[in-house]
Amino acid sequence: MSLDWIYYAISWILLTWHSAWDAIGVPIDAVIGTNWSWILAIIFLVVTVRVILFPVFVKQIKSQRAMQALQPKVKELQEKHKGDRETLQKEMMELYRKEKANPLMGCLPMFLQIPVFLGLFHVLRRLDPAKQSKTLYGWTVEQFDSASNAKLFTAPIAGKFGSTADELARLGANGGTVKLIAGILVLIMIATTYLTSRQMILKTGWAEDPQQRMVQRLMLYGIPVSLLVSGSIFPIGVIIYWVTNNLFTLGQQQWVLRKFPPLVTPKPGAAGRTGAQPVKTGGLLGRKAAPAPAKPQVTTPKVAGPKPGAKPVNPKKTRPAKRQG
């Protein structure tokens, strides 16, 4: 299947933002060794994609909440059908269908961003002054040449850590500078990728299901380690996209997790504990705020009056009446 439509879409967004920053007055020439109009175009490519995918992100959070709420029932099914994997899978799928929970929804935003990443990777990899077909995907020759010469602290955005001497010569770049800038960005990319997974796991907790726990470990450790190798073939522009996307994710997750904290599954024997705070929830997840428990009213016990003719228990001392003179 041809992916040209993705390359055209990515190019259009990138070129539109570049034209917008040019119209605003961002210098075309390098400032501090950086062509900021192209760097900002890549950064706002991330913003554009994330704004488009925000409804999907909301569905992802709803699905994660639904899956978390179903954990007690899932554990019951695992105990009930221990050793019968086929029946367990059928019962769990039926449970998910009945409760309208989708285990795959949690990964959907990431899967939808893969074509964007691949499209940008392909487009930036073409930024070679020696290319003859400079007008592919809606580019003009002037735009292509401008992007080919775009730099981040004197390192071309089309350069990469593993660039050959021939590639560096065509880009007019210094090999040591490219390796330094690309190496720093790869380390930031690895760190922010790890932090995004760690942030979510610390807030939602480790899954009880062994398969889901394995996926969590893969996301937390496997992907960051793989980037140590694959990062050497990513153009600097692609790494800028990845780092920006990670920072956007960190901020978005922090906002959502603070405003809509994960459900806390009560443990056995915790029912009698006091001091529990109500969970803040709201319109984004379609849930209302949990009402605070009503305070018991303190009533003053009624005191029965003395019976007729009974002597007072503690009679008050009375002063003798004054004699009238």
Tab-separated table of C-alpha atoms in Angstrom:
chain	number	residue	atom	x	y	z
A	1	MET	CA	0.000	0.000	0.000
A	2	SER	CA	1.352	3.426	-0.956
A	3	LEU	CA	2.065	5.794	1.913
A	4	ASP	CA	2.284	8.870	-0.307
A	5	TRP	CA	-0.854	10.348	1.268
A	6	ILE	CA	0.930	10.362	4.647
A	7	TYR	CA	4.005	12.031	3.139
A	8	TYR	CA	1.824	14.695	1.497
A	9	ALA	CA	-0.088	15.323	4.749
A	10	ILE	CA	3.073	15.615	6.855
A	11	SER	CA	4.716	17.865	4.278
A	12	TRP	CA	1.634	20.104	4.096
A	13	ILE	CA	1.493	20.595	7.894
A	14	LEU	CA	5.248	21.160	8.089
A	15	LEU	CA	5.305	23.669	5.230
A	16	THR	CA	2.197	25.466	6.518
A	17	TRP	CA	3.770	26.047	9.924
A	18	HIS	CA	7.059	27.102	8.348
A	19	SER	CA	5.212	29.661	6.206
A	20	ALA	CA	3.314	30.873	9.296
A	21	TRP	CA	6.505	31.476	11.285
A	22	ASP	CA	8.070	33.151	8.249
A	23	ALA	CA	5.042	35.465	7.970
A	24	ILE	CA	5.204	36.281	11.697
A	25	GLY	CA	8.814	37.384	11.256
A	26	VAL	CA	10.895	34.506	12.606
A	27	PRO	CA	14.309	34.927	10.917
A	28	ILE	CA	14.970	32.607	7.997
A	29	ASP	CA	18.724	32.800	8.537
A	30	ALA	CA	20.351	30.916	11.406
A	31	VAL	CA	20.328	32.527	14.854
A	32	ILE	CA	22.711	30.901	17.380
A	33	GLY	CA	23.422	28.384	14.622
A	34	THR	CA	19.733	27.427	14.464
A	35	ASN	CA	17.054	27.965	11.797
A	36	TRP	CA	14.196	28.489	14.240
A	37	SER	CA	11.427	28.629	11.650
A	38	TRP	CA	12.054	24.968	10.724
A	39	ILE	CA	12.577	23.861	14.336
A	40	LEU	CA	9.285	25.525	15.330
A	41	ALA	CA	7.573	23.941	12.319
A	42	ILE	CA	8.558	20.484	13.605
A	43	ILE	CA	7.491	21.338	17.172
A	44	PHE	CA	4.089	22.589	16.027
A	45	LEU	CA	3.664	19.537	13.827
A	46	VAL	CA	3.555	17.687	17.164
A	47	VAL	CA	1.024	20.163	18.579
A	48	THR	CA	-1.191	19.773	15.498
A	49	VAL	CA	-1.163	15.984	15.660
A	50	ARG	CA	-1.815	15.917	19.417
A	51	VAL	CA	-4.739	18.323	19.143
A	52	ILE	CA	-6.257	16.134	16.402
A	53	LEU	CA	-5.763	13.021	18.558
A	54	PHE	CA	-7.056	14.575	21.804
A	55	PRO	CA	-10.526	12.927	21.510
A	56	VAL	CA	-8.762	9.576	21.105
A	57	PHE	CA	-6.688	10.350	24.196
A	58	VAL	CA	-9.894	10.988	26.170
A	59	LYS	CA	-11.235	7.593	25.041
A	60	GLN	CA	-7.923	6.045	26.095
A	61	ILE	CA	-8.276	7.454	29.624
A	62	LYS	CA	-11.900	6.288	29.839
A	63	SER	CA	-10.869	2.809	28.726
A	64	GLN	CA	-8.052	2.694	31.284
A	65	ARG	CA	-10.491	3.686	34.036
A	66	ALA	CA	-12.969	1.024	32.894
A	67	MET	CA	-10.241	-1.629	32.795
A	68	GLN	CA	-9.073	-0.638	36.268
A	69	ALA	CA	-12.624	-0.815	37.644
A	70	LEU	CA	-12.984	-4.338	36.193
A	71	GLN	CA	-9.834	-5.691	37.855
A	72	PRO	CA	-11.701	-7.339	40.780
A	73	LYS	CA	-14.032	-9.155	38.346
A	74	VAL	CA	-11.090	-10.171	36.165
A	75	LYS	CA	-9.344	-11.618	39.214
A	76	GLU	CA	-12.486	-13.589	40.093
A	77	LEU	CA	-12.597	-15.051	36.590
A	78	GLN	CA	-8.909	-15.968	36.785
A	79	GLU	CA	-9.515	-17.825	40.041
A	80	LYS	CA	-12.676	-19.466	38.714
A	81	HIS	CA	-11.151	-20.695	35.441
A	82	LYS	CA	-7.609	-21.374	36.612
A	83	GLY	CA	-6.063	-23.881	34.219
A	84	ASP	CA	-8.746	-23.384	31.544
A	85	ARG	CA	-7.201	-20.667	29.407
A	86	GLU	CA	-9.708	-20.911	26.540
A	87	THR	CA	-12.758	-20.483	28.791
A	88	LEU	CA	-11.020	-17.678	30.682
A	89	GLN	CA	-10.390	-15.754	27.452
A	90	LYS	CA	-14.023	-16.159	26.355
A	91	GLU	CA	-15.356	-15.019	29.734
A	92	MET	CA	-13.022	-12.017	29.804
A	93	MET	CA	-13.975	-10.957	26.267
A	94	GLU	CA	-17.644	-11.245	27.231
A	95	LEU	CA	-16.991	-9.137	30.330
A	96	TYR	CA	-15.209	-6.469	28.280
A	97	ARG	CA	-18.053	-6.449	25.733
A	98	LYS	CA	-20.714	-6.173	28.424
A	99	GLU	CA	-18.934	-3.355	30.270
A	100	LYS	CA	-17.882	-1.637	26.995
A	101	ALA	CA	-14.180	-1.758	27.894
A	102	ASN	CA	-11.521	-2.169	25.211
A	103	PRO	CA	-8.054	-3.390	26.309
A	104	LEU	CA	-6.524	-2.189	23.016
A	105	MET	CA	-7.786	1.378	23.412
A	106	GLY	CA	-4.895	2.171	25.753
A	107	CYS	CA	-2.405	1.721	22.894
A	108	LEU	CA	-4.497	3.382	20.166
A	109	PRO	CA	-3.003	6.916	20.398
A	110	MET	CA	0.506	5.477	20.113
A	111	PHE	CA	-0.459	3.342	17.093
A	112	LEU	CA	-2.070	6.333	15.369
A	113	GLN	CA	1.137	8.343	15.784
A	114	ILE	CA	3.306	5.699	14.132
A	115	PRO	CA	2.313	6.772	10.549
A	116	VAL	CA	3.132	10.393	11.465
A	117	PHE	CA	6.556	9.375	12.748
A	118	LEU	CA	7.262	7.248	9.665
A	119	GLY	CA	6.067	10.049	7.379
A	120	LEU	CA	8.321	12.645	9.003
A	121	PHE	CA	11.225	10.177	8.986
A	122	HIS	CA	10.786	9.651	5.233
A	123	VAL	CA	10.352	13.351	4.442
A	124	LEU	CA	13.397	14.504	6.439
A	125	ARG	CA	15.560	11.672	5.143
A	126	ARG	CA	15.026	13.083	1.643
A	127	LEU	CA	16.536	16.452	2.598
A	128	ASP	CA	19.706	15.920	0.636
A	129	PRO	CA	20.998	18.760	-1.586
A	130	ALA	CA	22.077	16.132	-4.136
A	131	LYS	CA	18.467	14.970	-4.685
A	132	GLN	CA	17.086	15.650	-8.156
A	133	SER	CA	13.363	15.304	-7.331
A	134	LYS	CA	13.019	18.210	-4.902
A	135	THR	CA	9.352	18.965	-5.645
A	136	LEU	CA	7.863	15.706	-4.351
A	137	TYR	CA	4.998	15.859	-1.802
A	138	GLY	CA	4.154	19.501	-2.551
A	139	TRP	CA	7.585	21.028	-1.841
A	140	THR	CA	9.025	23.833	-3.955
A	141	VAL	CA	12.719	23.860	-4.837
A	142	GLU	CA	13.223	26.910	-2.609
A	143	GLN	CA	11.543	25.187	0.378
A	144	PHE	CA	13.533	22.000	-0.187
A	145	ASP	CA	16.862	23.864	-0.311
A	146	SER	CA	15.928	25.910	2.766
A	147	ALA	CA	15.061	22.767	4.778
A	148	SER	CA	18.193	20.974	3.546
A	149	ASN	CA	20.302	23.776	4.999
A	150	ALA	CA	18.266	24.090	8.228
A	151	LYS	CA	20.353	23.483	11.349
A	152	LEU	CA	20.071	23.065	15.117
A	153	PHE	CA	23.150	24.582	16.741
A	154	THR	CA	25.007	24.144	13.409
A	155	ALA	CA	23.956	20.466	13.061
A	156	PRO	CA	21.654	19.855	10.028
A	157	ILE	CA	18.167	18.577	10.930
A	158	ALA	CA	18.609	15.976	8.156
A	159	GLY	CA	21.865	14.725	9.737
A	160	LYS	CA	22.036	11.797	12.146
A	161	PHE	CA	24.463	10.224	14.586
A	162	GLY	CA	25.315	7.518	12.050
A	163	SER	CA	25.707	9.826	9.036
A	164	THR	CA	28.484	8.756	6.678
A	165	ALA	CA	31.298	11.088	5.693
A	166	ASP	CA	29.742	11.428	2.214
A	167	GLU	CA	26.362	12.428	3.676
A	168	LEU	CA	27.992	14.958	5.978
A	169	ALA	CA	29.932	16.438	3.085
A	170	ARG	CA	26.749	16.908	1.018
A	171	LEU	CA	25.043	18.564	3.986
A	172	GLY	CA	28.112	20.732	4.667
A	173	ALA	CA	28.218	19.549	8.279
A	174	ASN	CA	30.927	18.799	10.809
A	175	GLY	CA	30.840	15.144	11.888
A	176	GLY	CA	31.786	15.848	15.503
A	177	THR	CA	29.101	18.508	15.919
A	178	VAL	CA	26.402	16.276	14.409
A	179	LYS	CA	27.351	13.376	16.684
A	180	LEU	CA	27.368	15.644	19.756
A	181	ILE	CA	23.944	17.236	19.076
A	182	ALA	CA	22.389	13.949	17.922
A	183	GLY	CA	23.853	12.071	20.917
A	184	ILE	CA	22.472	14.595	23.432
A	185	LEU	CA	19.045	14.492	21.772
A	186	VAL	CA	19.015	10.674	21.748
A	187	LEU	CA	19.730	10.610	25.495
A	188	ILE	CA	16.913	13.127	26.099
A	189	MET	CA	14.638	11.024	23.893
A	190	ILE	CA	15.414	7.874	25.908
A	191	ALA	CA	14.932	9.652	29.257
A	192	THR	CA	11.606	11.257	28.307
A	193	THR	CA	10.314	7.983	26.802
A	194	TYR	CA	11.110	6.203	30.075
A	195	LEU	CA	9.500	8.973	32.144
A	196	THR	CA	6.221	8.923	30.192
A	197	SER	CA	5.784	5.179	30.860
A	198	ARG	CA	6.946	5.460	34.477
A	199	GLN	CA	4.564	8.345	35.152
A	200	MET	CA	1.528	6.330	34.071
A	201	ILE	CA	2.566	3.113	35.851
A	202	LEU	CA	3.245	4.918	39.141
A	203	LYS	CA	-0.199	6.508	39.009
A	204	THR	CA	-2.220	3.490	37.859
A	205	GLY	CA	-0.121	0.745	39.466
A	206	TRP	CA	1.290	-2.465	38.030
A	207	ALA	CA	-1.274	-4.732	36.358
A	208	GLU	CA	-2.191	-7.979	38.105
A	209	ASP	CA	-2.491	-9.873	34.834
A	210	PRO	CA	0.951	-11.346	33.920
A	211	GLN	CA	0.563	-10.494	30.229
A	212	GLN	CA	-0.372	-6.877	30.917
A	213	ARG	CA	2.484	-6.610	33.416
A	214	MET	CA	4.880	-7.892	30.754
A	215	VAL	CA	3.605	-5.218	28.339
A	216	GLN	CA	4.173	-2.580	31.035
A	217	ARG	CA	7.751	-3.757	31.552
A	218	LEU	CA	8.320	-3.692	27.797
A	219	MET	CA	7.040	-0.116	27.604
A	220	LEU	CA	9.078	0.963	30.636
A	221	TYR	CA	12.424	-0.661	29.832
A	222	GLY	CA	12.341	-2.316	26.388
A	223	ILE	CA	11.463	0.666	24.227
A	224	PRO	CA	13.944	3.112	25.860
A	225	VAL	CA	16.766	0.565	25.487
A	226	SER	CA	15.869	-0.047	21.821
A	227	LEU	CA	16.111	3.698	21.181
A	228	LEU	CA	19.757	3.610	22.190
A	229	VAL	CA	20.406	1.668	18.978
A	230	SER	CA	17.678	2.917	16.633
A	231	GLY	CA	18.288	6.538	17.633
A	232	SER	CA	21.527	6.503	15.650
A	233	ILE	CA	19.590	6.239	12.361
A	234	PHE	CA	17.003	8.930	13.189
A	235	PRO	CA	17.549	12.348	11.587
A	236	ILE	CA	17.939	15.135	14.151
A	237	GLY	CA	14.594	16.587	13.028
A	238	VAL	CA	12.837	13.300	13.836
A	239	ILE	CA	14.438	13.200	17.299
A	240	ILE	CA	13.212	16.769	17.903
A	241	TYR	CA	9.715	15.543	17.007
A	242	TRP	CA	10.008	12.550	19.367
A	243	VAL	CA	11.326	14.605	22.311
A	244	THR	CA	8.622	17.263	21.821
A	245	ASN	CA	5.964	14.562	21.641
A	246	ASN	CA	7.244	13.015	24.892
A	247	LEU	CA	7.221	16.374	26.685
A	248	PHE	CA	3.678	17.011	25.445
A	249	THR	CA	2.646	13.569	26.710
A	250	LEU	CA	4.221	14.172	30.133
A	251	GLY	CA	2.349	17.436	30.552
A	252	GLN	CA	-0.937	16.025	29.290
A	253	GLN	CA	-0.742	12.932	31.488
A	254	GLN	CA	0.178	15.001	34.546
A	255	TRP	CA	-2.832	17.263	34.005
A	256	VAL	CA	-5.239	14.360	33.481
A	257	LEU	CA	-3.906	12.263	36.370
A	258	ARG	CA	-4.028	15.220	38.751
A	259	LYS	CA	-7.502	16.331	37.691
A	260	PHE	CA	-8.894	12.814	37.315
A	261	PRO	CA	-6.889	10.528	39.628
A	262	PRO	CA	-7.017	6.756	39.063
A	263	LEU	CA	-9.540	4.650	40.914
A	264	VAL	CA	-8.328	3.169	44.180
A	265	THR	CA	-9.411	-0.438	44.530
A	266	PRO	CA	-10.301	-1.091	48.194
A	267	LYS	CA	-8.322	-3.890	49.827
A	268	PRO	CA	-9.835	-6.414	52.215
A	269	GLY	CA	-10.173	-5.006	55.720
A	270	ALA	CA	-9.886	-1.419	54.516
A	271	ALA	CA	-13.603	-0.698	54.785
A	272	GLY	CA	-13.382	0.468	58.370
A	273	ARG	CA	-10.514	2.869	57.837
A	274	THR	CA	-11.180	6.523	58.243
A	275	GLY	CA	-9.731	9.612	56.675
A	276	ALA	CA	-10.326	8.587	53.032
A	277	GLN	CA	-10.557	11.545	50.715
A	278	PRO	CA	-13.233	11.661	48.006
A	279	VAL	CA	-11.888	11.088	44.493
A	280	LYS	CA	-11.969	14.092	42.202
A	281	THR	CA	-13.702	13.223	38.969
A	282	GLY	CA	-15.446	15.313	36.390
A	283	GLY	CA	-16.965	15.822	32.997
A	284	LEU	CA	-14.019	14.596	30.902
A	285	LEU	CA	-14.505	11.024	32.037
A	286	GLY	CA	-18.255	11.259	32.325
A	287	ARG	CA	-18.291	10.759	36.094
A	288	LYS	CA	-19.586	12.996	38.831
A	289	ALA	CA	-17.789	13.959	42.000
A	290	ALA	CA	-18.288	11.494	44.819
A	291	PRO	CA	-20.356	13.124	47.571
A	292	ALA	CA	-18.676	13.606	50.919
A	293	PRO	CA	-20.090	11.457	53.728
A	294	ALA	CA	-22.717	13.267	55.811
A	295	LYS	CA	-21.684	14.187	59.324
A	296	PRO	CA	-23.827	12.591	62.053
A	297	GLN	CA	-25.986	15.124	63.887
A	298	VAL	CA	-25.293	15.466	67.613
A	299	THR	CA	-28.519	15.620	69.611
A	300	THR	CA	-28.790	16.814	73.198
A	301	PRO	CA	-30.476	14.203	75.419
A	302	LYS	CA	-33.772	15.326	76.855
A	303	VAL	CA	-33.940	15.617	80.656
A	304	ALA	CA	-37.196	14.533	82.216
A	305	GLY	CA	-38.824	17.079	84.540
A	306	PRO	CA	-39.482	16.274	88.238
A	307	LYS	CA	-42.662	14.468	89.108
A	308	PRO	CA	-45.403	16.490	90.847
A	309	GLY	CA	-44.806	16.672	94.587
A	310	ALA	CA	-41.259	15.277	94.424
A	311	LYS	CA	-38.499	17.006	96.362
A	312	PRO	CA	-35.667	18.491	94.326
A	313	VAL	CA	-32.482	16.489	94.366
A	314	ASN	CA	-30.192	19.484	94.813
A	315	PRO	CA	-32.330	22.233	96.265
A	316	LYS	CA	-30.792	25.645	95.954
A	317	LYS	CA	-30.105	27.538	99.123
A	318	THR	CA	-32.432	30.455	99.484
A	319	ARG	CA	-31.652	33.630	101.313
A	320	PRO	CA	-33.915	34.490	104.303
A	321	ALA	CA	-36.556	37.019	103.497
A	322	LYS	CA	-35.829	40.519	104.633
A	323	ARG	CA	-37.827	41.671	107.646
A	324	GLN	CA	-40.014	44.566	107.068
A	325	GLY	CA	-39.306	47.273	109.575
